[in-house]
Amino acid sequence: VDEFDWFLDNGVHIVNMSYGEANPTGYYNNDTAYIDAIVNTYGITCIAAAGNEGETCAYVNNPALGYNILGIGQCDNDNESEMIASSYLEETGPEKPNIMCRGQVYIPSLRESYTGTSCSSAIVSGVSALLMEKYPDFKLFPERLFSVLCATNDSLYSTEGATYNGLRERNGVGGAIDPLQAYQNIINEEHLFFTTNEYAGEA
């Protein structure tokens, strides 16, 4: 987590965390708590891969277990259902994942395809960066960006019921990110997400 000092010194607004523990146990840990504190204090947006242990222990990785970190699971490329390998269990910490995203990336220069929640997290980070570029206020309020992404999702087929906080065990809010719908909803409801400079000056 030492790299966060560099991020803060260099004005970084969004961090993709396509990594996790070698042997996840589902327990929220001190490193993730530190990142949570950074997000809460400085408003850096952190997006993390839930992990690919769905067929074994199924435990979500740290740092995706963070309270202030958007944990991303993987769905298929048709946005119809979650991938069986996508992690979804936790012992402590908040319910994860938060939302799903297709997770297959082809890199032409390498002539290779990659798949997994690390790819899903990178895609969501890219979408988030584009929204930040268009609407800079998202740089200060990660929770608003998270709410937009989670509220404008394509529903996945699932027989699961939602848990006490409205999230489903395997696929979070029950869907995959829909970037175009998120952008359209911001245009339609822009006054709900942002405070104008005029009002901000009076706060």
JSON list of C-alpha atoms in Angstrom, two decimals:
[
{"chain": "A", "resi": 1, "resn": "VAL", "atom": "CA", "xyz": [0.00, 0.00, 0.00]},
{"chain": "A", "resi": 2, "resn": "ASP", "atom": "CA", "xyz": [3.03, 2.31, 0.03]},
{"chain": "A", "resi": 3, "resn": "GLU", "atom": "CA", "xyz": [2.30, 3.28, -3.56]},
{"chain": "A", "resi": 4, "resn": "PHE", "atom": "CA", "xyz": [-0.66, 5.33, -2.32]},
{"chain": "A", "resi": 5, "resn": "ASP", "atom": "CA", "xyz": [1.79, 7.96, -1.09]},
{"chain": "A", "resi": 6, "resn": "TRP", "atom": "CA", "xyz": [2.94, 8.36, -4.69]},
{"chain": "A", "resi": 7, "resn": "PHE", "atom": "CA", "xyz": [-0.65, 8.48, -5.92]},
{"chain": "A", "resi": 8, "resn": "LEU", "atom": "CA", "xyz": [-1.48, 11.27, -3.49]},
{"chain": "A", "resi": 9, "resn": "ASP", "atom": "CA", "xyz": [1.67, 13.24, -4.32]},
{"chain": "A", "resi": 10, "resn": "ASN", "atom": "CA", "xyz": [0.95, 13.02, -8.05]},
{"chain": "A", "resi": 11, "resn": "GLY", "atom": "CA", "xyz": [-2.75, 13.81, -8.08]},
{"chain": "A", "resi": 12, "resn": "VAL", "atom": "CA", "xyz": [-4.02, 10.36, -9.07]},
{"chain": "A", "resi": 13, "resn": "HIS", "atom": "CA", "xyz": [-7.83, 10.18, -9.05]},
{"chain": "A", "resi": 14, "resn": "ILE", "atom": "CA", "xyz": [-8.52, 6.55, -9.92]},
{"chain": "A", "resi": 15, "resn": "VAL", "atom": "CA", "xyz": [-6.70, 3.32, -9.11]},
{"chain": "A", "resi": 16, "resn": "ASN", "atom": "CA", "xyz": [-7.38, -0.03, -10.76]},
{"chain": "A", "resi": 17, "resn": "MET", "atom": "CA", "xyz": [-6.47, -2.95, -8.51]},
{"chain": "A", "resi": 18, "resn": "SER", "atom": "CA", "xyz": [-6.42, -6.03, -10.73]},
{"chain": "A", "resi": 19, "resn": "TYR", "atom": "CA", "xyz": [-4.72, -8.12, -8.10]},
{"chain": "A", "resi": 20, "resn": "GLY", "atom": "CA", "xyz": [-5.47, -10.04, -4.95]},
{"chain": "A", "resi": 21, "resn": "GLU", "atom": "CA", "xyz": [-4.18, -12.45, -2.35]},
{"chain": "A", "resi": 22, "resn": "ALA", "atom": "CA", "xyz": [-2.54, -15.72, -3.37]},
{"chain": "A", "resi": 23, "resn": "ASN", "atom": "CA", "xyz": [-4.68, -17.58, -0.84]},
{"chain": "A", "resi": 24, "resn": "PRO", "atom": "CA", "xyz": [-7.79, -15.53, -0.02]},
{"chain": "A", "resi": 25, "resn": "THR", "atom": "CA", "xyz": [-9.57, -16.29, 3.23]},
{"chain": "A", "resi": 26, "resn": "GLY", "atom": "CA", "xyz": [-12.46, -13.84, 2.93]},
{"chain": "A", "resi": 27, "resn": "TYR", "atom": "CA", "xyz": [-11.31, -11.80, 5.94]},
{"chain": "A", "resi": 28, "resn": "TYR", "atom": "CA", "xyz": [-11.07, -8.02, 5.69]},
{"chain": "A", "resi": 29, "resn": "ASN", "atom": "CA", "xyz": [-7.45, -7.11, 6.47]},
{"chain": "A", "resi": 30, "resn": "ASN", "atom": "CA", "xyz": [-5.32, -4.16, 7.63]},
{"chain": "A", "resi": 31, "resn": "ASP", "atom": "CA", "xyz": [-4.00, -3.24, 4.18]},
{"chain": "A", "resi": 32, "resn": "THR", "atom": "CA", "xyz": [-7.54, -2.93, 2.87]},
{"chain": "A", "resi": 33, "resn": "ALA", "atom": "CA", "xyz": [-8.52, -0.89, 5.93]},
{"chain": "A", "resi": 34, "resn": "TYR", "atom": "CA", "xyz": [-5.67, 1.50, 5.10]},
{"chain": "A", "resi": 35, "resn": "ILE", "atom": "CA", "xyz": [-6.92, 1.91, 1.53]},
{"chain": "A", "resi": 36, "resn": "ASP", "atom": "CA", "xyz": [-10.45, 2.47, 2.86]},
{"chain": "A", "resi": 37, "resn": "ALA", "atom": "CA", "xyz": [-9.08, 5.30, 5.02]},
{"chain": "A", "resi": 38, "resn": "ILE", "atom": "CA", "xyz": [-7.27, 6.85, 2.03]},
{"chain": "A", "resi": 39, "resn": "VAL", "atom": "CA", "xyz": [-10.45, 6.79, -0.05]},
{"chain": "A", "resi": 40, "resn": "ASN", "atom": "CA", "xyz": [-12.48, 8.28, 2.79]},
{"chain": "A", "resi": 41, "resn": "THR", "atom": "CA", "xyz": [-9.94, 11.04, 3.43]},
{"chain": "A", "resi": 42, "resn": "TYR", "atom": "CA", "xyz": [-8.74, 11.98, -0.05]},
{"chain": "A", "resi": 43, "resn": "GLY", "atom": "CA", "xyz": [-11.50, 10.82, -2.39]},
{"chain": "A", "resi": 44, "resn": "ILE", "atom": "CA", "xyz": [-9.42, 8.54, -4.60]},
{"chain": "A", "resi": 45, "resn": "THR", "atom": "CA", "xyz": [-11.59, 6.11, -6.53]},
{"chain": "A", "resi": 46, "resn": "CYS", "atom": "CA", "xyz": [-10.45, 2.49, -6.06]},
{"chain": "A", "resi": 47, "resn": "ILE", "atom": "CA", "xyz": [-11.79, -0.39, -8.14]},
{"chain": "A", "resi": 48, "resn": "ALA", "atom": "CA", "xyz": [-10.69, -3.97, -7.41]},
{"chain": "A", "resi": 49, "resn": "ALA", "atom": "CA", "xyz": [-11.02, -7.47, -8.83]},
{"chain": "A", "resi": 50, "resn": "ALA", "atom": "CA", "xyz": [-13.14, -9.77, -6.65]},
{"chain": "A", "resi": 51, "resn": "GLY", "atom": "CA", "xyz": [-11.02, -12.79, -7.56]},
{"chain": "A", "resi": 52, "resn": "ASN", "atom": "CA", "xyz": [-11.36, -16.01, -9.54]},
{"chain": "A", "resi": 53, "resn": "GLU", "atom": "CA", "xyz": [-11.90, -18.58, -6.78]},
{"chain": "A", "resi": 54, "resn": "GLY", "atom": "CA", "xyz": [-15.56, -19.27, -7.47]},
{"chain": "A", "resi": 55, "resn": "GLU", "atom": "CA", "xyz": [-14.96, -22.93, -8.22]},
{"chain": "A", "resi": 56, "resn": "THR", "atom": "CA", "xyz": [-12.78, -23.51, -5.12]},
{"chain": "A", "resi": 57, "resn": "CYS", "atom": "CA", "xyz": [-13.01, -21.53, -1.88]},
{"chain": "A", "resi": 58, "resn": "ALA", "atom": "CA", "xyz": [-15.07, -18.75, -3.56]},
{"chain": "A", "resi": 59, "resn": "TYR", "atom": "CA", "xyz": [-13.57, -16.14, -1.20]},
{"chain": "A", "resi": 60, "resn": "VAL", "atom": "CA", "xyz": [-13.31, -12.54, -2.39]},
{"chain": "A", "resi": 61, "resn": "ASN", "atom": "CA", "xyz": [-9.79, -11.10, -2.40]},
{"chain": "A", "resi": 62, "resn": "ASN", "atom": "CA", "xyz": [-8.48, -8.16, -0.50]},
{"chain": "A", "resi": 63, "resn": "PRO", "atom": "CA", "xyz": [-8.51, -5.30, -1.41]},
{"chain": "A", "resi": 64, "resn": "ALA", "atom": "CA", "xyz": [-11.89, -5.89, -3.10]},
{"chain": "A", "resi": 65, "resn": "LEU", "atom": "CA", "xyz": [-13.31, -6.48, 0.42]},
{"chain": "A", "resi": 66, "resn": "GLY", "atom": "CA", "xyz": [-12.98, -2.76, 1.17]},
{"chain": "A", "resi": 67, "resn": "TYR", "atom": "CA", "xyz": [-15.98, -0.76, 2.35]},
{"chain": "A", "resi": 68, "resn": "ASN", "atom": "CA", "xyz": [-14.99, 2.17, 0.11]},
{"chain": "A", "resi": 69, "resn": "ILE", "atom": "CA", "xyz": [-13.69, 0.06, -2.77]},
{"chain": "A", "resi": 70, "resn": "LEU", "atom": "CA", "xyz": [-15.84, -1.09, -5.68]},
{"chain": "A", "resi": 71, "resn": "GLY", "atom": "CA", "xyz": [-15.46, -4.88, -5.89]},
{"chain": "A", "resi": 72, "resn": "ILE", "atom": "CA", "xyz": [-15.94, -6.24, -9.42]},
{"chain": "A", "resi": 73, "resn": "GLY", "atom": "CA", "xyz": [-17.08, -9.73, -10.36]},
{"chain": "A", "resi": 74, "resn": "GLN", "atom": "CA", "xyz": [-17.09, -11.24, -13.83]},
{"chain": "A", "resi": 75, "resn": "CYS", "atom": "CA", "xyz": [-20.05, -12.05, -16.04]},
{"chain": "A", "resi": 76, "resn": "ASP", "atom": "CA", "xyz": [-20.10, -13.59, -19.49]},
{"chain": "A", "resi": 77, "resn": "ASN", "atom": "CA", "xyz": [-19.65, -11.49, -22.62]},
{"chain": "A", "resi": 78, "resn": "ASP", "atom": "CA", "xyz": [-23.40, -11.50, -23.29]},
{"chain": "A", "resi": 79, "resn": "ASN", "atom": "CA", "xyz": [-24.16, -9.99, -19.85]},
{"chain": "A", "resi": 80, "resn": "GLU", "atom": "CA", "xyz": [-26.50, -12.89, -19.14]},
{"chain": "A", "resi": 81, "resn": "SER", "atom": "CA", "xyz": [-25.02, -14.56, -16.06]},
{"chain": "A", "resi": 82, "resn": "GLU", "atom": "CA", "xyz": [-22.04, -14.46, -13.72]},
{"chain": "A", "resi": 83, "resn": "MET", "atom": "CA", "xyz": [-18.99, -16.59, -14.53]},
{"chain": "A", "resi": 84, "resn": "ILE", "atom": "CA", "xyz": [-18.71, -19.61, -12.26]},
{"chain": "A", "resi": 85, "resn": "ALA", "atom": "CA", "xyz": [-15.08, -18.74, -11.43]},
{"chain": "A", "resi": 86, "resn": "SER", "atom": "CA", "xyz": [-15.95, -15.27, -10.11]},
{"chain": "A", "resi": 87, "resn": "SER", "atom": "CA", "xyz": [-15.46, -15.02, -6.32]},
{"chain": "A", "resi": 88, "resn": "TYR", "atom": "CA", "xyz": [-18.41, -14.11, -4.13]},
{"chain": "A", "resi": 89, "resn": "LEU", "atom": "CA", "xyz": [-17.96, -15.18, -0.47]},
{"chain": "A", "resi": 90, "resn": "GLU", "atom": "CA", "xyz": [-16.65, -13.21, 2.51]},
{"chain": "A", "resi": 91, "resn": "GLU", "atom": "CA", "xyz": [-16.16, -13.99, 6.21]},
{"chain": "A", "resi": 92, "resn": "THR", "atom": "CA", "xyz": [-15.82, -10.40, 7.41]},
{"chain": "A", "resi": 93, "resn": "GLY", "atom": "CA", "xyz": [-16.30, -7.04, 5.76]},
{"chain": "A", "resi": 94, "resn": "PRO", "atom": "CA", "xyz": [-19.07, -5.88, 3.42]},
{"chain": "A", "resi": 95, "resn": "GLU", "atom": "CA", "xyz": [-21.03, -8.00, 0.96]},
{"chain": "A", "resi": 96, "resn": "LYS", "atom": "CA", "xyz": [-19.13, -8.48, -2.32]},
{"chain": "A", "resi": 97, "resn": "PRO", "atom": "CA", "xyz": [-19.00, -8.25, -5.27]},
{"chain": "A", "resi": 98, "resn": "ASN", "atom": "CA", "xyz": [-20.75, -4.93, -5.84]},
{"chain": "A", "resi": 99, "resn": "ILE", "atom": "CA", "xyz": [-21.33, -5.23, -9.57]},
{"chain": "A", "resi": 100, "resn": "MET", "atom": "CA", "xyz": [-20.35, -7.42, -12.51]},
{"chain": "A", "resi": 101, "resn": "CYS", "atom": "CA", "xyz": [-18.58, -6.75, -15.79]},
{"chain": "A", "resi": 102, "resn": "ARG", "atom": "CA", "xyz": [-17.63, -8.89, -18.76]},
{"chain": "A", "resi": 103, "resn": "GLY", "atom": "CA", "xyz": [-14.04, -9.98, -18.28]},
{"chain": "A", "resi": 104, "resn": "GLN", "atom": "CA", "xyz": [-12.41, -10.94, -21.53]},
{"chain": "A", "resi": 105, "resn": "VAL", "atom": "CA", "xyz": [-9.74, -8.72, -23.10]},
{"chain": "A", "resi": 106, "resn": "TYR", "atom": "CA", "xyz": [-7.91, -9.29, -26.38]},
{"chain": "A", "resi": 107, "resn": "ILE", "atom": "CA", "xyz": [-4.53, -7.58, -26.81]},
{"chain": "A", "resi": 108, "resn": "PRO", "atom": "CA", "xyz": [-3.74, -7.39, -30.54]},
{"chain": "A", "resi": 109, "resn": "SER", "atom": "CA", "xyz": [-0.02, -6.74, -30.11]},
{"chain": "A", "resi": 110, "resn": "LEU", "atom": "CA", "xyz": [0.34, -9.95, -28.09]},
{"chain": "A", "resi": 111, "resn": "ARG", "atom": "CA", "xyz": [-2.28, -11.88, -30.05]},
{"chain": "A", "resi": 112, "resn": "GLU", "atom": "CA", "xyz": [-3.56, -13.14, -26.73]},
{"chain": "A", "resi": 113, "resn": "SER", "atom": "CA", "xyz": [-6.89, -13.13, -24.91]},
{"chain": "A", "resi": 114, "resn": "TYR", "atom": "CA", "xyz": [-7.10, -12.77, -21.14]},
{"chain": "A", "resi": 115, "resn": "THR", "atom": "CA", "xyz": [-10.06, -13.42, -18.90]},
{"chain": "A", "resi": 116, "resn": "GLY", "atom": "CA", "xyz": [-10.99, -13.04, -15.24]},
{"chain": "A", "resi": 117, "resn": "THR", "atom": "CA", "xyz": [-12.08, -10.46, -12.72]},
{"chain": "A", "resi": 118, "resn": "SER", "atom": "CA", "xyz": [-8.78, -8.62, -13.20]},
{"chain": "A", "resi": 119, "resn": "CYS", "atom": "CA", "xyz": [-9.92, -7.83, -16.74]},
{"chain": "A", "resi": 120, "resn": "SER", "atom": "CA", "xyz": [-13.39, -6.91, -15.46]},
{"chain": "A", "resi": 121, "resn": "SER", "atom": "CA", "xyz": [-11.89, -4.50, -12.93]},
{"chain": "A", "resi": 122, "resn": "ALA", "atom": "CA", "xyz": [-9.72, -2.87, -15.60]},
{"chain": "A", "resi": 123, "resn": "ILE", "atom": "CA", "xyz": [-12.73, -2.35, -17.87]},
{"chain": "A", "resi": 124, "resn": "VAL", "atom": "CA", "xyz": [-14.78, -0.75, -15.07]},
{"chain": "A", "resi": 125, "resn": "SER", "atom": "CA", "xyz": [-11.80, 1.47, -14.22]},
{"chain": "A", "resi": 126, "resn": "GLY", "atom": "CA", "xyz": [-11.59, 2.58, -17.85]},
{"chain": "A", "resi": 127, "resn": "VAL", "atom": "CA", "xyz": [-15.30, 3.39, -17.95]},
{"chain": "A", "resi": 128, "resn": "SER", "atom": "CA", "xyz": [-14.96, 5.29, -14.67]},
{"chain": "A", "resi": 129, "resn": "ALA", "atom": "CA", "xyz": [-12.00, 7.30, -15.99]},
{"chain": "A", "resi": 130, "resn": "LEU", "atom": "CA", "xyz": [-14.04, 8.35, -19.04]},
{"chain": "A", "resi": 131, "resn": "LEU", "atom": "CA", "xyz": [-16.93, 9.46, -16.83]},
{"chain": "A", "resi": 132, "resn": "MET", "atom": "CA", "xyz": [-14.49, 11.42, -14.65]},
{"chain": "A", "resi": 133, "resn": "GLU", "atom": "CA", "xyz": [-13.07, 13.11, -17.74]},
{"chain": "A", "resi": 134, "resn": "LYS", "atom": "CA", "xyz": [-16.55, 14.21, -18.79]},
{"chain": "A", "resi": 135, "resn": "TYR", "atom": "CA", "xyz": [-17.75, 15.02, -15.26]},
{"chain": "A", "resi": 136, "resn": "PRO", "atom": "CA", "xyz": [-14.76, 16.10, -13.10]},
{"chain": "A", "resi": 137, "resn": "ASP", "atom": "CA", "xyz": [-16.88, 16.26, -9.93]},
{"chain": "A", "resi": 138, "resn": "PHE", "atom": "CA", "xyz": [-16.71, 12.47, -9.82]},
{"chain": "A", "resi": 139, "resn": "LYS", "atom": "CA", "xyz": [-13.03, 12.87, -8.91]},
{"chain": "A", "resi": 140, "resn": "LEU", "atom": "CA", "xyz": [-14.08, 14.27, -5.55]},
{"chain": "A", "resi": 141, "resn": "PHE", "atom": "CA", "xyz": [-16.99, 11.95, -4.83]},
{"chain": "A", "resi": 142, "resn": "PRO", "atom": "CA", "xyz": [-16.23, 8.26, -5.54]},
{"chain": "A", "resi": 143, "resn": "GLU", "atom": "CA", "xyz": [-19.50, 7.25, -3.89]},
{"chain": "A", "resi": 144, "resn": "ARG", "atom": "CA", "xyz": [-21.46, 9.15, -6.54]},
{"chain": "A", "resi": 145, "resn": "LEU", "atom": "CA", "xyz": [-19.61, 7.38, -9.32]},
{"chain": "A", "resi": 146, "resn": "PHE", "atom": "CA", "xyz": [-20.22, 4.02, -7.64]},
{"chain": "A", "resi": 147, "resn": "SER", "atom": "CA", "xyz": [-23.93, 4.75, -7.28]},
{"chain": "A", "resi": 148, "resn": "VAL", "atom": "CA", "xyz": [-24.21, 5.68, -10.96]},
{"chain": "A", "resi": 149, "resn": "LEU", "atom": "CA", "xyz": [-22.47, 2.50, -12.10]},
{"chain": "A", "resi": 150, "resn": "CYS", "atom": "CA", "xyz": [-24.49, 0.27, -9.78]},
{"chain": "A", "resi": 151, "resn": "ALA", "atom": "CA", "xyz": [-27.84, 1.92, -10.54]},
{"chain": "A", "resi": 152, "resn": "THR", "atom": "CA", "xyz": [-27.52, 1.57, -14.31]},
{"chain": "A", "resi": 153, "resn": "ASN", "atom": "CA", "xyz": [-26.75, -2.11, -14.67]},
{"chain": "A", "resi": 154, "resn": "ASP", "atom": "CA", "xyz": [-27.95, -4.74, -17.13]},
{"chain": "A", "resi": 155, "resn": "SER", "atom": "CA", "xyz": [-29.80, -7.36, -15.10]},
{"chain": "A", "resi": 156, "resn": "LEU", "atom": "CA", "xyz": [-28.27, -10.83, -15.07]},
{"chain": "A", "resi": 157, "resn": "TYR", "atom": "CA", "xyz": [-30.31, -13.99, -14.87]},
{"chain": "A", "resi": 158, "resn": "SER", "atom": "CA", "xyz": [-30.27, -15.22, -11.30]},
{"chain": "A", "resi": 159, "resn": "THR", "atom": "CA", "xyz": [-32.40, -17.35, -9.05]},
{"chain": "A", "resi": 160, "resn": "GLU", "atom": "CA", "xyz": [-30.88, -15.76, -5.94]},
{"chain": "A", "resi": 161, "resn": "GLY", "atom": "CA", "xyz": [-32.80, -13.50, -3.66]},
{"chain": "A", "resi": 162, "resn": "ALA", "atom": "CA", "xyz": [-31.22, -10.29, -2.45]},
{"chain": "A", "resi": 163, "resn": "THR", "atom": "CA", "xyz": [-29.62, -10.25, 1.00]},
{"chain": "A", "resi": 164, "resn": "TYR", "atom": "CA", "xyz": [-30.52, -7.83, 3.79]},
{"chain": "A", "resi": 165, "resn": "ASN", "atom": "CA", "xyz": [-28.64, -4.94, 2.13]},
{"chain": "A", "resi": 166, "resn": "GLY", "atom": "CA", "xyz": [-30.10, -5.48, -1.33]},
{"chain": "A", "resi": 167, "resn": "LEU", "atom": "CA", "xyz": [-27.07, -7.26, -2.82]},
{"chain": "A", "resi": 168, "resn": "ARG", "atom": "CA", "xyz": [-27.14, -10.77, -4.22]},
{"chain": "A", "resi": 169, "resn": "GLU", "atom": "CA", "xyz": [-24.50, -13.21, -3.08]},
{"chain": "A", "resi": 170, "resn": "ARG", "atom": "CA", "xyz": [-22.95, -13.97, -6.46]},
{"chain": "A", "resi": 171, "resn": "ASN", "atom": "CA", "xyz": [-23.58, -10.85, -8.51]},
{"chain": "A", "resi": 172, "resn": "GLY", "atom": "CA", "xyz": [-23.96, -7.90, -6.17]},
{"chain": "A", "resi": 173, "resn": "VAL", "atom": "CA", "xyz": [-26.58, -5.44, -7.44]},
{"chain": "A", "resi": 174, "resn": "GLY", "atom": "CA", "xyz": [-27.71, -8.18, -9.78]},
{"chain": "A", "resi": 175, "resn": "GLY", "atom": "CA", "xyz": [-26.27, -6.89, -13.01]},
{"chain": "A", "resi": 176, "resn": "ALA", "atom": "CA", "xyz": [-23.38, -5.84, -15.20]},
{"chain": "A", "resi": 177, "resn": "ILE", "atom": "CA", "xyz": [-22.28, -2.26, -15.81]},
{"chain": "A", "resi": 178, "resn": "ASP", "atom": "CA", "xyz": [-23.98, -0.46, -18.67]},
{"chain": "A", "resi": 179, "resn": "PRO", "atom": "CA", "xyz": [-21.69, 2.49, -19.60]},
{"chain": "A", "resi": 180, "resn": "LEU", "atom": "CA", "xyz": [-24.04, 4.04, -22.16]},
{"chain": "A", "resi": 181, "resn": "GLN", "atom": "CA", "xyz": [-26.99, 3.91, -19.79]},
{"chain": "A", "resi": 182, "resn": "ALA", "atom": "CA", "xyz": [-24.88, 5.39, -17.01]},
{"chain": "A", "resi": 183, "resn": "TYR", "atom": "CA", "xyz": [-23.88, 8.29, -19.25]},
{"chain": "A", "resi": 184, "resn": "GLN", "atom": "CA", "xyz": [-27.48, 8.85, -20.38]},
{"chain": "A", "resi": 185, "resn": "ASN", "atom": "CA", "xyz": [-28.77, 8.81, -16.81]},
{"chain": "A", "resi": 186, "resn": "ILE", "atom": "CA", "xyz": [-26.20, 11.42, -15.80]},
{"chain": "A", "resi": 187, "resn": "ILE", "atom": "CA", "xyz": [-27.39, 13.66, -18.62]},
{"chain": "A", "resi": 188, "resn": "ASN", "atom": "CA", "xyz": [-31.03, 13.15, -17.62]},
{"chain": "A", "resi": 189, "resn": "GLU", "atom": "CA", "xyz": [-30.48, 13.62, -13.88]},
{"chain": "A", "resi": 190, "resn": "GLU", "atom": "CA", "xyz": [-27.32, 15.73, -13.72]},
{"chain": "A", "resi": 191, "resn": "HIS", "atom": "CA", "xyz": [-28.67, 17.90, -10.91]},
{"chain": "A", "resi": 192, "resn": "LEU", "atom": "CA", "xyz": [-28.86, 14.84, -8.63]},
{"chain": "A", "resi": 193, "resn": "PHE", "atom": "CA", "xyz": [-25.17, 14.03, -8.92]},
{"chain": "A", "resi": 194, "resn": "PHE", "atom": "CA", "xyz": [-23.37, 17.34, -8.89]},
{"chain": "A", "resi": 195, "resn": "THR", "atom": "CA", "xyz": [-23.29, 20.57, -6.92]},
{"chain": "A", "resi": 196, "resn": "THR", "atom": "CA", "xyz": [-22.81, 23.71, -8.99]},
{"chain": "A", "resi": 197, "resn": "ASN", "atom": "CA", "xyz": [-19.94, 26.07, -8.20]},
{"chain": "A", "resi": 198, "resn": "GLU", "atom": "CA", "xyz": [-22.47, 28.67, -7.11]},
{"chain": "A", "resi": 199, "resn": "TYR", "atom": "CA", "xyz": [-23.90, 26.42, -4.39]},
{"chain": "A", "resi": 200, "resn": "ALA", "atom": "CA", "xyz": [-20.56, 24.88, -3.53]},
{"chain": "A", "resi": 201, "resn": "GLY", "atom": "CA", "xyz": [-19.29, 28.33, -2.68]},
{"chain": "A", "resi": 202, "resn": "GLU", "atom": "CA", "xyz": [-22.08, 28.77, -0.17]},
{"chain": "A", "resi": 203, "resn": "ALA", "atom": "CA", "xyz": [-21.50, 25.46, 1.57]}
]
